[in-house]
Coordinates of C-alpha atoms in Angstrom, one line a residue:
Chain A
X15 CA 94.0 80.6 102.7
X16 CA 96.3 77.6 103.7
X17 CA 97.4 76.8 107.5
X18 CA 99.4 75.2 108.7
X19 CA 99.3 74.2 112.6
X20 CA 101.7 73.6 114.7
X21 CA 101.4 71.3 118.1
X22 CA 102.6 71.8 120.9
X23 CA 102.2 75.7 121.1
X24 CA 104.1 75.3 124.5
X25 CA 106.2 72.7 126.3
X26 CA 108.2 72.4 129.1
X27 CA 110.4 69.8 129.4
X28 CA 113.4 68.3 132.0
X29 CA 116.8 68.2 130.3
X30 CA 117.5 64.9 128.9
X31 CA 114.2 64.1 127.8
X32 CA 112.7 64.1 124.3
X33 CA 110.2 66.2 122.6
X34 CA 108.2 65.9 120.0
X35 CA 106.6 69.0 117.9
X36 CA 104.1 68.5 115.0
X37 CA 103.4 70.5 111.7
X38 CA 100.7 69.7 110.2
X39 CA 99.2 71.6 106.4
X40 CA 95.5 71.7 107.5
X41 CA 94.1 71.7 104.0
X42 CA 96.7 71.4 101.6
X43 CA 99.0 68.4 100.7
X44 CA 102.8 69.6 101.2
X45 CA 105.2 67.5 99.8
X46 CA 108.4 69.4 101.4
X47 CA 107.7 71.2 104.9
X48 CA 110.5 73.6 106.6
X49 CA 112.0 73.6 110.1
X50 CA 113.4 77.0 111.2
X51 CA 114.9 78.0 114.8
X52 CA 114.2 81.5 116.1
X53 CA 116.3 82.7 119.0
X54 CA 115.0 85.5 121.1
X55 CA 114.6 89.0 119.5
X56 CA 116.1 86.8 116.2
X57 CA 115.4 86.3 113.3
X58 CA 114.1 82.5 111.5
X59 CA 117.5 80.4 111.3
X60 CA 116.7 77.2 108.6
X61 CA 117.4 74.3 110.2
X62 CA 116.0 71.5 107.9
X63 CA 113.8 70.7 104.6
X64 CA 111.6 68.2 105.3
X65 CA 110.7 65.6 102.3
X66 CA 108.1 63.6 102.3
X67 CA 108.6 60.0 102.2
X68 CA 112.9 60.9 102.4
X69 CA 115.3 62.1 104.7
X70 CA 115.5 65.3 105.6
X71 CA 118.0 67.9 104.4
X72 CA 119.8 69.6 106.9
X73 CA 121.5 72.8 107.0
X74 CA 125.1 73.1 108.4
X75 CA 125.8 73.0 112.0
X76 CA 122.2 71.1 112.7
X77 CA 122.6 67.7 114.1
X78 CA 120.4 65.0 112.6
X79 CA 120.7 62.9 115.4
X80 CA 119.7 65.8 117.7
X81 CA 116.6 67.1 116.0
X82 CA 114.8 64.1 114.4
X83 CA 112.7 65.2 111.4
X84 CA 110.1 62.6 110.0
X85 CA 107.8 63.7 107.1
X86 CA 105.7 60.7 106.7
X87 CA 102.3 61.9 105.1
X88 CA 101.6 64.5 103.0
X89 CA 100.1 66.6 105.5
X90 CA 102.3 66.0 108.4
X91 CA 105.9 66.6 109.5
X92 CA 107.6 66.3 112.6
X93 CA 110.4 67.5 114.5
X94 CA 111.9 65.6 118.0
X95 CA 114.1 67.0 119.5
X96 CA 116.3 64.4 121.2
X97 CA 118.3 64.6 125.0
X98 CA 117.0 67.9 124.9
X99 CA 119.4 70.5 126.7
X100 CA 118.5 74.1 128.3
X101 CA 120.4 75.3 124.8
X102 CA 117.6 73.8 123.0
X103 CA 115.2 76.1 124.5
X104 CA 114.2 78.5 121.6
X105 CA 111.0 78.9 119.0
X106 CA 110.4 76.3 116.4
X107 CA 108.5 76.9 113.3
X108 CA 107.5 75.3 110.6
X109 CA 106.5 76.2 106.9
X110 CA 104.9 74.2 104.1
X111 CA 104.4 75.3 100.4
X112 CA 100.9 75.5 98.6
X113 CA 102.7 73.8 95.6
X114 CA 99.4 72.7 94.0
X115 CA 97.8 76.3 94.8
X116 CA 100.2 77.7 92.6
X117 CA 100.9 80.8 94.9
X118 CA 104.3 80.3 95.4
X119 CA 103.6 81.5 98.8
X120 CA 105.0 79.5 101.9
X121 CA 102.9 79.3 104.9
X122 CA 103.7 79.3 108.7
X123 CA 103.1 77.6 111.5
X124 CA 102.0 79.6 114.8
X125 CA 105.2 78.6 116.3
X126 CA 106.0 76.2 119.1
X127 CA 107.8 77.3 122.0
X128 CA 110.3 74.8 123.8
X129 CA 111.9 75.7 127.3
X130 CA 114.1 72.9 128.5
X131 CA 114.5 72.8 132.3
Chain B
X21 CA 124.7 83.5 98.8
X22 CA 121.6 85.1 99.3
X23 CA 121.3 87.9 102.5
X24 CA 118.9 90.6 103.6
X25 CA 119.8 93.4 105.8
X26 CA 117.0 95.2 108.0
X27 CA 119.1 97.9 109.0
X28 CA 116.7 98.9 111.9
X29 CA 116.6 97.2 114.4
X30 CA 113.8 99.2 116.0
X31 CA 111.1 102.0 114.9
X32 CA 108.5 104.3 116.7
X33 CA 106.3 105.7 114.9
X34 CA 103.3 107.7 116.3
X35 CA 99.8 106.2 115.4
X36 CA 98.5 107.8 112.7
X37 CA 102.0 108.6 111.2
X38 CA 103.3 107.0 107.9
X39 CA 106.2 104.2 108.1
X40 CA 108.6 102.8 106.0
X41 CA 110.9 99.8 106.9
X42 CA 113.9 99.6 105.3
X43 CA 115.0 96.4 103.6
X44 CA 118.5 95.6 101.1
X45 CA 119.0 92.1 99.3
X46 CA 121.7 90.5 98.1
X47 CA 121.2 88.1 95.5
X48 CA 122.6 87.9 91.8
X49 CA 119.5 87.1 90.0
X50 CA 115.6 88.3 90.1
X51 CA 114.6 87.7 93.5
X52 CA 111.8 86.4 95.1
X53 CA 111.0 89.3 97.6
X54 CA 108.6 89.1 100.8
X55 CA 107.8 90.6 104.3
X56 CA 106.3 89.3 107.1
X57 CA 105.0 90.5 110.3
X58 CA 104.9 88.3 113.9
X59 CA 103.8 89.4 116.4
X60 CA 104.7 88.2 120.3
X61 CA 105.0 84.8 120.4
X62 CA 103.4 84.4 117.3
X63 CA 104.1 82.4 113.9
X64 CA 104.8 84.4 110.6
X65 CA 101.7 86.0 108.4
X66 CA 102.6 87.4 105.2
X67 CA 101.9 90.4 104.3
X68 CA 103.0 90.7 100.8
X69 CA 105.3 89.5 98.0
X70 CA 107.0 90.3 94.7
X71 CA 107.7 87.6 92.0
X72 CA 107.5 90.1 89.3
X73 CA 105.8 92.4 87.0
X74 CA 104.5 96.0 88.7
X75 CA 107.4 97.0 91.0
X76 CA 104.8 98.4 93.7
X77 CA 103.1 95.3 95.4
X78 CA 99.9 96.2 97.3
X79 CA 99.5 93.7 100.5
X80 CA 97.3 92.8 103.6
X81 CA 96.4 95.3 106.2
X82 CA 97.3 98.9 104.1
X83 CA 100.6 97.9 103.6
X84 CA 102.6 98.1 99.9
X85 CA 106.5 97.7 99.0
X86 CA 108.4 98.8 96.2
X87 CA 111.2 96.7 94.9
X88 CA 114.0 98.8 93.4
X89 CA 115.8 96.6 91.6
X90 CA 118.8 99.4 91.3
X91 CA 119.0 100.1 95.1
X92 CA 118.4 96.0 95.9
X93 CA 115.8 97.5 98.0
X94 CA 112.4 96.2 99.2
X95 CA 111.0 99.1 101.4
X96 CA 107.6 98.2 103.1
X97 CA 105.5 100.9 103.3
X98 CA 102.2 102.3 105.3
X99 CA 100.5 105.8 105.1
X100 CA 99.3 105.4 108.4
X101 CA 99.8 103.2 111.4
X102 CA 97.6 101.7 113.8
X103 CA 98.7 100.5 117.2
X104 CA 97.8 97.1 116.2
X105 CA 100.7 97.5 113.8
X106 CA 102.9 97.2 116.3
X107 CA 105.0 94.1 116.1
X108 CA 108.2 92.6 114.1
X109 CA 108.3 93.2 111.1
X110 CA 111.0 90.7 108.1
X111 CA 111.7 91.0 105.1
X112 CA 113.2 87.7 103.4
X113 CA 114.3 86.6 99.7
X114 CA 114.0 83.3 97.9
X115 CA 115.5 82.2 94.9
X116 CA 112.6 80.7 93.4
X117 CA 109.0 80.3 94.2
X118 CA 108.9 77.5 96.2
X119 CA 112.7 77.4 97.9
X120 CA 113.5 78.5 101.1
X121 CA 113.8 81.8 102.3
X122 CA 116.6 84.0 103.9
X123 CA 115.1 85.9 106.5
X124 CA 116.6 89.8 107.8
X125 CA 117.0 90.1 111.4
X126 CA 114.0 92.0 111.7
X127 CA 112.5 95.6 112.6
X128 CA 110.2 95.8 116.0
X129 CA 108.2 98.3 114.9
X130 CA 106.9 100.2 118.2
X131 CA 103.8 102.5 117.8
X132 CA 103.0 105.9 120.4
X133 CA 99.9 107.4 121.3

């Protein structure tokens, strides 16, 4: 089936610093990819749709200027998160859609993990 | 708007045991119904979904779900659980095939010797 890969899986950063976490659709081209936040023992909060080649859409309450999405190939979306803060310390994942599959079926990333210091 | 509600927060269920996980929609049209397991630190794997058609969806790993469209339910179902079971279980809804989802809060679904 699809993947979809996420990089880091881990990162530690100092606050005030920026971080940047990849999605990448490993053998599929995804023209829109998805940016969700998951608190502990929570469940997926949708923080963006990511559009290639356009800016992202974000949901309300989610600061552009704070978490940076650029979607600039088909198989490749990222997510910096900018002046990062000990707030900002939660699960990322990311999704992309097999549209040319046909499934309908969104796939996930493993997850990437940010603890800001 | 579109919500699920998970109404357990956690399960135990002895290994070997059957399951069901309990899951309510709100939507006003046909829904685009799935669940999801993750397990610690984890991404999400699906396990199975419903677009249409047969109401009783057979997934991955033993599991099945019926989607009542009169109780906006979406139970998830197993007839008997294996320790490796054990993880969080969501149930989410989309309004069309490709859109983005609305996820419950989840079920931690704990299994016993």
């Amino acid at each position: 089936g699809a993947v979809v890969s996420q990089h880091p899986s881990w990162v530690i950063c100092k606050s005030g610093t920026s971080v940047k976490i990849e999605c990448r659709s490993l053998d599929f081209q995804a023209t829109t990819m998805f940016w969700y936040r998951q608190f502990p023992k929570q469940s997926l909060m949708l923080m963006a749709t990511s559009n290639e080649g356009s800016k992202a859409t974000y949901e309300q309450g989610v600061e552009k200027d704070k978490f940076l999405i650029n979607h600039a190939s088909l198989t490749l979306s990222t997510l910096t998160v900018t002046s990062a803060h000990p707030e900002d310390s939660s699960f990322y994942i990311c999704s992309a859609s097999d549209v040319g599959g046909n499934t309908g079926e969104l796939f996930f990333g493993e997850g990437s993990r940010l603890t800001v210091l | 708007a579109q919500s699920v509600t998970q109404p357990d927060i956690h399960i135990t269920v002895s290994e070997g045991a059957s399951l069901e996980l309990r899951c309510n929609y709100s939507y006003g049209a046909t829904p685009y119904l799935f669940w999801y397991v993750q397990s610690p630190g984890q991404g999400l794997q699906l396990l199975l979904k419903y677009f249409s058609g047969d109401t009783l969806v057979q997934g991955i790993k033993g599991f099945e779900a019926e989607f009542k469209r009169s109780q906006s339910s979406f139970n998830l179902r197993k007839p008997s659980v294996h320790w490796s079971d054990a993880a969080e279980y969501f149930c989410a809804v989309g309004d069309k095939r490709y859109s983005t989802l609305t996820f419950g809060k989840g079920t931690m679904l704990l299994v016993s010797p």
